[in-house]
Short mmCIF file of C-alpha atoms in Angstrom, two decimals:
data_model
loop_
_atom_site.label_atom_id
_atom_site.label_comp_id
_atom_site.label_asym_id
_atom_site.label_seq_id
_atom_site.Cartn_x
_atom_site.Cartn_y
_atom_site.Cartn_z
CA MET A 1 -5.16 2.79 -41.55
CA LYS A 2 -2.90 -0.23 -40.99
CA GLU A 3 0.00 2.13 -40.28
CA ASP A 4 -2.05 3.99 -37.68
CA LYS A 5 -3.02 0.70 -36.04
CA ASN A 6 0.64 -0.38 -35.91
CA ASN A 7 1.63 2.99 -34.42
CA ILE A 8 -1.02 2.72 -31.71
CA GLN A 9 0.19 -0.78 -30.89
CA GLN A 10 3.72 0.56 -30.54
CA PHE A 11 2.49 3.46 -28.42
CA GLU A 12 0.77 1.02 -26.06
CA GLU A 13 3.82 -1.26 -25.83
CA TYR A 14 6.10 1.70 -25.09
CA LEU A 15 3.82 3.28 -22.47
CA SER A 16 3.21 -0.05 -20.72
CA GLY A 17 6.93 -0.89 -20.64
CA MET A 18 6.47 -3.99 -22.82
CA MET A 19 9.20 -3.01 -25.32
CA ASP A 20 12.67 -4.41 -24.86
CA GLU A 21 15.58 -2.00 -24.58
CA GLY A 22 16.59 -2.18 -28.26
CA LYS A 23 13.06 -1.59 -29.57
CA SER A 24 12.52 1.19 -27.02
CA LYS A 25 15.64 3.09 -28.17
CA ALA A 26 14.71 2.66 -31.83
CA PHE A 27 11.18 3.94 -31.12
CA GLU A 28 12.51 6.97 -29.25
CA ALA A 29 14.80 7.74 -32.19
CA ARG A 30 11.78 7.65 -34.53
CA LEU A 31 9.88 10.01 -32.25
CA ALA A 32 12.80 12.45 -32.28
CA SER A 33 13.04 12.50 -36.08
CA ASP A 34 9.37 12.18 -37.09
CA GLU A 35 7.30 15.20 -36.02
CA LYS A 36 4.01 13.67 -37.21
CA LEU A 37 4.64 10.48 -35.25
CA ARG A 38 5.65 12.46 -32.15
CA SER A 39 2.46 14.53 -32.34
CA ALA A 40 0.31 11.39 -32.65
CA PHE A 41 2.14 9.78 -29.72
CA GLU A 42 1.65 12.82 -27.45
CA SER A 43 -2.07 12.94 -28.28
CA HIS A 44 -2.42 9.23 -27.52
CA LYS A 45 -0.52 9.59 -24.25
CA ALA A 46 -2.77 12.47 -23.17
CA PHE A 47 -5.84 10.38 -23.96
CA VAL A 48 -4.49 7.43 -21.96
CA ASP A 49 -3.70 9.66 -18.96
CA LEU A 50 -7.17 11.21 -19.02
CA THR A 51 -8.86 7.81 -19.27
CA SER A 52 -6.76 6.47 -16.42
CA LYS A 53 -7.72 9.36 -14.14
CA ALA A 54 -11.39 8.97 -14.99
CA LEU A 55 -11.29 5.28 -14.15
CA LYS A 56 -9.59 6.00 -10.83
CA ARG A 57 -12.21 8.65 -9.94
CA HIS A 58 -15.00 6.26 -10.83
CA ALA A 59 -13.50 3.52 -8.66
CA LEU A 60 -13.05 5.94 -5.74
CA LYS A 61 -16.62 7.23 -6.05
CA LYS A 62 -17.96 3.70 -6.12
CA ARG A 63 -15.98 2.83 -2.99
CA LEU A 64 -17.21 5.94 -1.13
CA ASN A 65 -20.82 5.23 -2.11
CA THR A 66 -20.46 1.73 -0.70
CA ILE A 67 -19.10 3.12 2.60
CA HIS A 68 -21.84 5.74 2.75
CA LYS A 69 -24.64 3.21 2.17
CA LYS A 70 -23.16 0.94 4.78
CA SER A 71 -22.98 3.68 7.41
CA SER A 72 -26.42 5.10 6.57
CA VAL A 73 -28.07 1.77 7.33
CA ASP A 74 -26.77 1.93 10.90
CA LYS A 75 -28.32 5.22 11.94
CA ALA A 76 -29.89 8.27 10.28
CA TYR A 77 -31.80 11.14 11.69
CA ARG A 78 -33.71 13.89 10.00
CA PHE A 79 -34.29 17.29 11.43
CA HIS A 80 -36.66 19.75 9.79
CA LYS A 81 -35.55 23.38 9.69
CA THR A 82 -37.40 26.44 8.27
CA GLY A 83 -39.73 24.32 6.20
CA ASN A 84 -37.36 23.65 3.32
CA ARG A 85 -34.07 22.65 4.92
CA ILE A 86 -33.35 19.14 6.07
CA LEU A 87 -30.19 18.25 7.91
CA ARG A 88 -29.32 14.59 7.78
CA LEU A 89 -27.03 13.31 10.49
CA THR A 90 -25.54 9.86 10.41
CA GLY A 91 -23.78 7.91 13.13
CA ASN A 92 -20.72 8.03 10.95
CA ILE A 93 -17.75 9.96 12.37
CA ILE A 94 -17.16 11.77 9.08
CA ALA A 95 -20.71 13.13 9.08
CA ALA A 96 -20.37 14.27 12.70
CA ALA A 97 -17.17 16.09 11.88
CA SER A 98 -18.88 17.81 8.94
CA VAL A 99 -21.73 19.01 11.16
CA ALA A 100 -19.24 20.30 13.72
CA ALA A 101 -17.45 22.23 10.97
CA VAL A 102 -20.71 23.80 9.79
CA VAL A 103 -21.66 24.83 13.34
CA THR A 104 -18.20 26.29 13.95
CA PHE A 105 -18.33 28.28 10.70
CA THR A 106 -21.81 29.58 11.54
CA ILE A 107 -20.69 30.80 14.98
CA LEU A 108 -17.65 32.51 13.52
CA HIS A 109 -19.79 34.14 10.83
CA ILE A 110 -22.28 35.51 13.39
CA PHE A 111 -19.47 37.23 15.27
CA GLY A 112 -17.75 38.41 12.09
CA ILE A 113 -14.78 36.09 12.55
CA THR A 114 -13.27 34.54 9.44
CA SER A 115 -9.63 33.79 10.25
CA LEU A 116 -7.63 32.22 13.06
CA SER A 117 -6.20 35.49 14.27
CA LYS A 118 -6.99 37.73 17.26
CA LYS A 119 -10.68 37.48 16.40
CA ASP A 120 -10.88 33.73 16.81
CA VAL A 121 -11.53 34.41 20.51
CA TYR A 122 -12.10 38.17 20.72
CA SER A 123 -15.56 39.28 19.63
CA GLU A 124 -16.58 42.90 19.16
CA LEU A 125 -20.00 43.61 20.61
CA LYS A 126 -21.77 45.72 18.04
CA SER A 127 -25.13 44.25 17.14
CA GLU A 128 -25.91 43.59 13.48
CA ILE A 129 -29.53 44.10 12.48
CA GLU A 130 -30.68 41.12 10.41
CA GLU A 131 -34.42 41.84 10.30
CA VAL A 132 -34.16 44.82 7.96
CA SER A 133 -37.91 45.03 7.28
CA LYS A 134 -38.71 45.17 10.99
CA GLY A 135 -36.04 47.82 11.56
CA GLN A 136 -37.28 49.78 8.57
CA GLU A 137 -40.82 49.90 9.97
CA ALA A 138 -39.56 51.29 13.27
CA LEU A 139 -37.43 53.86 11.46
CA GLN A 140 -40.36 55.07 9.39
CA LYS A 141 -42.09 56.01 12.63
CA ALA A 142 -38.96 57.69 13.97
CA PHE A 143 -38.57 59.73 10.76
CA GLN A 144 -42.27 60.42 10.23
CA ASP A 145 -41.81 64.20 10.23
CA GLU A 146 -38.95 64.12 7.71
CA LYS A 147 -39.19 64.34 3.94
CA GLU A 148 -36.41 61.92 3.03
CA PRO A 149 -37.14 58.21 3.55
CA PRO A 150 -34.84 56.60 6.12
CA GLN A 151 -32.28 53.94 5.37
CA PRO A 152 -32.16 50.66 7.31
CA VAL A 153 -30.10 50.48 10.48
CA PHE A 154 -27.23 48.04 9.99
CA TYR A 155 -25.47 48.13 13.35
CA THR A 156 -26.32 49.17 16.86
CA GLY A 157 -24.25 49.68 19.96
CA THR A 158 -24.17 51.83 23.07
CA CYS A 159 -22.72 55.25 23.85
CA PHE A 160 -22.71 57.56 26.86
CA ALA A 161 -22.55 61.28 27.50
CA ALA A 162 -19.14 62.65 28.39
CA SER A 163 -20.17 66.28 28.86
CA THR A 164 -23.25 68.44 29.27
CA ASN A 165 -22.88 70.02 25.82
CA GLY A 166 -23.54 66.87 23.80
CA TYR A 167 -20.24 64.98 23.54
CA LEU A 168 -20.67 61.20 23.48
CA ILE A 169 -18.21 58.30 23.68
CA THR A 170 -18.44 54.88 22.03
CA ASN A 171 -16.19 52.28 20.40
CA TYR A 172 -14.80 53.10 16.98
CA HIS A 173 -15.78 49.67 15.62
CA VAL A 174 -19.45 50.49 16.30
CA ILE A 175 -19.53 53.41 13.84
CA LYS A 176 -16.82 52.37 11.39
CA ASP A 177 -17.87 52.90 7.72
CA ALA A 178 -21.09 54.65 8.77
CA ASP A 179 -22.82 57.07 6.41
CA SER A 180 -24.75 58.63 9.29
CA ILE A 181 -25.15 58.02 13.02
CA CYS A 182 -28.09 58.67 15.32
CA VAL A 183 -28.55 58.06 19.04
CA THR A 184 -31.79 57.29 20.85
CA ASN A 185 -32.98 57.09 24.43
CA ASN A 186 -36.41 56.11 25.75
CA TYR A 187 -35.86 56.68 29.46
CA THR A 188 -38.81 58.99 30.19
CA GLU A 189 -39.84 59.91 26.66
CA PRO A 190 -38.38 58.97 23.26
CA VAL A 191 -35.54 61.22 22.11
CA ARG A 192 -33.46 60.89 19.00
CA TYR A 193 -30.48 62.97 17.90
CA ARG A 194 -28.26 63.10 14.84
CA THR A 195 -24.55 63.06 15.64
CA LYS A 196 -21.27 63.81 13.91
CA ILE A 197 -17.81 62.36 14.45
CA ILE A 198 -15.44 64.73 16.26
CA PHE A 199 -12.35 62.62 16.96
CA ARG A 200 -11.19 59.03 16.33
CA ASP A 201 -8.71 57.05 18.38
CA THR A 202 -8.43 53.83 16.39
CA LYS A 203 -5.52 52.58 18.50
CA HIS A 204 -7.78 52.33 21.54
CA ASP A 205 -10.97 51.67 19.54
CA LEU A 206 -12.57 54.95 20.67
CA VAL A 207 -14.55 57.67 18.94
CA VAL A 208 -16.01 60.95 20.18
CA LEU A 209 -19.40 61.91 18.74
CA LYS A 210 -21.28 65.17 19.19
CA ILE A 211 -25.00 65.76 18.96
CA ALA A 212 -25.51 67.85 15.82
CA ASP A 213 -29.21 68.76 16.13
CA ASN A 214 -29.74 72.51 16.49
CA ASP A 215 -32.64 72.00 18.87
CA PHE A 216 -30.58 69.94 21.33
CA PRO A 217 -30.99 71.78 24.65
CA GLY A 218 -27.93 70.29 26.33
CA PHE A 219 -27.81 67.76 29.13
CA SER A 220 -28.41 68.52 32.74
CA GLN A 221 -25.41 68.07 35.03
CA LEU A 222 -23.90 64.61 34.59
CA PRO A 223 -24.09 62.59 37.81
CA TYR A 224 -20.85 60.67 37.23
CA VAL A 225 -17.20 61.52 36.68
CA ILE A 226 -14.68 59.89 34.35
CA SER A 227 -12.02 58.43 36.60
CA GLU A 228 -8.28 58.67 35.87
CA ASN A 229 -7.42 55.98 38.43
CA GLU A 230 -6.38 52.37 37.93
CA PHE A 231 -8.67 49.94 39.73
CA SER A 232 -7.76 46.72 41.50
CA LEU A 233 -8.50 43.06 40.98
CA GLY A 234 -11.90 42.18 42.41
CA GLU A 235 -13.32 45.71 42.11
CA TYR A 236 -17.13 45.58 41.73
CA ALA A 237 -18.34 46.86 38.36
CA PHE A 238 -21.60 47.26 36.47
CA THR A 239 -22.64 48.40 33.02
CA LEU A 240 -25.72 49.68 31.22
CA GLY A 241 -26.06 48.94 27.52
CA TYR A 242 -28.39 48.26 24.63
CA SER A 243 -28.02 44.56 23.97
CA LYS A 244 -31.72 44.76 23.02
CA ASN A 245 -34.16 47.61 22.35
CA ASP A 246 -34.42 48.40 26.06
CA ILE A 247 -31.44 49.25 28.24
CA VAL A 248 -29.95 46.26 30.09
CA PHE A 249 -28.09 46.15 33.42
CA GLY A 250 -25.13 43.82 33.92
CA GLU A 251 -22.78 43.42 36.86
CA GLY A 252 -19.60 41.62 37.82
CA SER A 253 -16.06 42.49 38.83
CA ILE A 254 -12.59 43.14 37.48
CA SER A 255 -11.12 39.67 37.01
CA SER A 256 -7.80 40.84 35.58
CA THR A 257 -6.05 44.19 35.39
CA SER A 258 -5.06 43.43 31.79
CA GLY A 259 -7.30 42.72 28.83
CA TYR A 260 -7.14 40.41 25.85
CA ASN A 261 -3.66 39.12 25.10
CA ASN A 262 -2.34 40.89 28.26
CA ASP A 263 -3.32 44.33 26.96
CA THR A 264 -2.53 46.69 29.86
CA ALA A 265 -4.85 49.37 28.42
CA ALA A 266 -7.89 47.26 29.29
CA TYR A 267 -9.48 45.25 32.10
CA GLN A 268 -10.85 41.76 31.86
CA ILE A 269 -14.23 41.74 33.59
CA SER A 270 -16.35 38.80 34.73
CA MET A 271 -19.66 40.00 33.38
CA PRO A 272 -22.32 38.77 30.92
CA VAL A 273 -22.24 40.97 27.80
CA ASN A 274 -23.82 40.56 24.38
CA PRO A 275 -23.83 42.15 20.91
CA GLY A 276 -25.01 45.73 21.40
CA ASN A 277 -22.97 46.24 24.59
CA SER A 278 -20.05 47.74 22.68
CA GLY A 279 -19.52 51.31 23.87
CA GLY A 280 -21.35 50.80 27.15
CA PRO A 281 -19.92 52.59 30.20
CA LEU A 282 -18.43 50.58 33.05
CA PHE A 283 -18.99 51.94 36.58
CA ASN A 284 -17.68 50.96 40.01
CA ALA A 285 -19.71 50.81 43.23
CA SER A 286 -19.22 54.55 43.81
CA GLY A 287 -20.67 55.39 40.39
CA GLU A 288 -17.35 56.46 38.88
CA LEU A 289 -16.96 55.71 35.19
CA ILE A 290 -13.97 53.36 35.10
CA GLY A 291 -14.06 51.95 31.56
CA ILE A 292 -15.89 51.26 28.31
CA VAL A 293 -17.06 47.77 27.33
CA SER A 294 -15.68 46.72 23.95
CA GLY A 295 -15.62 42.94 23.51
CA LYS A 296 -15.64 39.49 24.99
CA ASN A 297 -13.82 36.18 24.78
CA ILE A 298 -16.13 33.70 23.07
CA ARG A 299 -14.09 30.77 24.41
CA LYS A 300 -14.31 31.78 28.06
CA GLU A 301 -17.65 32.04 29.80
CA GLY A 302 -18.24 35.49 31.28
CA ALA A 303 -14.88 36.93 30.18
CA ALA A 304 -15.39 40.41 28.73
CA TYR A 305 -13.05 43.35 28.14
CA ALA A 306 -13.26 47.07 28.86
CA LEU A 307 -10.83 49.83 27.95
CA LYS A 308 -9.66 51.71 31.03
CA SER A 309 -11.23 55.12 31.59
CA VAL A 310 -7.91 56.95 31.72
CA TYR A 311 -7.74 56.64 27.91
CA ILE A 312 -11.20 58.17 27.58
CA LYS A 313 -10.09 61.10 29.74
CA GLN A 314 -6.91 61.52 27.69
CA LEU A 315 -8.95 61.60 24.48
CA ILE A 316 -11.26 64.32 25.84
CA ASP A 317 -8.24 66.31 27.02
CA LYS A 318 -6.76 66.15 23.50
CA ILE A 319 -9.90 67.68 22.04
CA ILE A 320 -9.80 70.47 24.59
CA ASP A 321 -6.06 71.10 24.09
CA TYR A 322 -6.18 71.05 20.29
CA ASN A 323 -9.29 73.27 20.33
CA THR A 324 -10.63 71.56 17.21
CA ASN A 325 -13.94 73.42 17.53
CA GLN A 326 -15.46 76.43 19.25
CA ASN A 327 -17.46 74.42 21.79
CA PRO A 328 -15.11 72.06 23.67
CA PRO A 329 -16.34 69.36 26.07
CA GLN A 330 -17.37 70.50 29.53
CA LEU A 331 -16.46 67.62 31.82
CA ASN A 332 -18.13 66.97 35.15
CA THR A 333 -15.79 67.10 38.15
CA ARG A 334 -18.18 66.07 40.92
CA ASN A 335 -19.50 62.55 41.49
CA ARG A 336 -23.14 62.70 42.61
CA LEU A 337 -23.61 58.94 42.84
CA SER A 338 -21.23 57.82 45.57
CA LYS A 339 -23.78 57.91 48.43
CA LEU A 340 -26.74 56.57 46.47
CA PRO A 341 -27.93 52.94 46.53
CA LYS A 342 -27.41 51.00 43.32
CA THR A 343 -30.99 51.33 42.05
CA LYS A 344 -30.85 55.12 42.47
CA GLN A 345 -27.46 55.24 40.75
CA ILE A 346 -28.90 53.40 37.76
CA GLU A 347 -31.92 55.69 37.69
CA ALA A 348 -29.68 58.76 37.64
CA ILE A 349 -27.40 57.35 34.92
CA GLN A 350 -30.02 56.11 32.44
CA PRO A 351 -30.82 59.48 30.78
CA PHE A 352 -27.19 59.73 29.66
CA ILE A 353 -26.87 56.28 28.04
CA PHE A 354 -27.91 56.03 24.39
CA ARG A 355 -28.43 53.40 21.76
CA VAL A 356 -26.25 54.06 18.70
CA GLN A 357 -27.90 53.48 15.32
CA VAL A 358 -25.53 53.22 12.38
CA TYR A 359 -26.75 53.77 8.80
CA ARG A 360 -24.89 52.72 5.67
#
């Protein structure tokens, strides 16, 4: 016992630097030759290090508690949220910064943005359904004549008819990872069709769908044409899309002939758009389809983006050329909207714009 006490005393003297040079060298020589002593010394050193760290943490915690109490006396607010959440804000700068960080993270999460990459400013406009029970109730009614129970809708967006025989265009990100896709329209009476994917163009964020229901009668003649032209800065533009359950009209103009990050395949448009507008058609004053709405800049008010219509036309042409099926798209070549006032144009277009419902 006495030997252990003497060893501990030596350990303490050595670790604290209290030994003179001669004693220190002699002690190190003992450690090198005595395995039992070396093991006891290493255990003691580990214990001392652990104790030292604990004391430092305790001192730091005590200091922070003092600062917190001091700042909390100055100003504290309580806000009640959802009945069981309370957010306490203090006048302290650290607390304000924390709240700002939480708000920023929440915004990024809502738009599906988790890294400081392209998506820190570019937001896709598919709409995520959060109220699953509400959506499920609506779907039960829609599927009331079917034997299999429906699955909840997870995402919604917009699509539009590209031909009379049931070809539809939307953004690829709207239907990505879907198990099944349906489209609905309530213009004069509710209609709902199952669709299948015909062709993907992931480079331009496009997908071609086709109505797969056997009882689909086909569309009447489309009133608009898909333009192959490039349009100028300041060109008037409007869109129709499902940013809510009912179709919504939005208007603006081409504010830049290039899109996000100077992408020459897209326009920047000054137009209010919201989740659900992805896949919505963009028209000019003559009723020509000039693009497809795909996203917006969340850091710039009213700055949205639309892929130019020439890429839609090229995609349709590929399907026709490759003859991937026995019923190729039948594109309209005559614009029936150019002489109509805006309200009549919208009325004529509405039957061909659909809400996309994505199931997973």
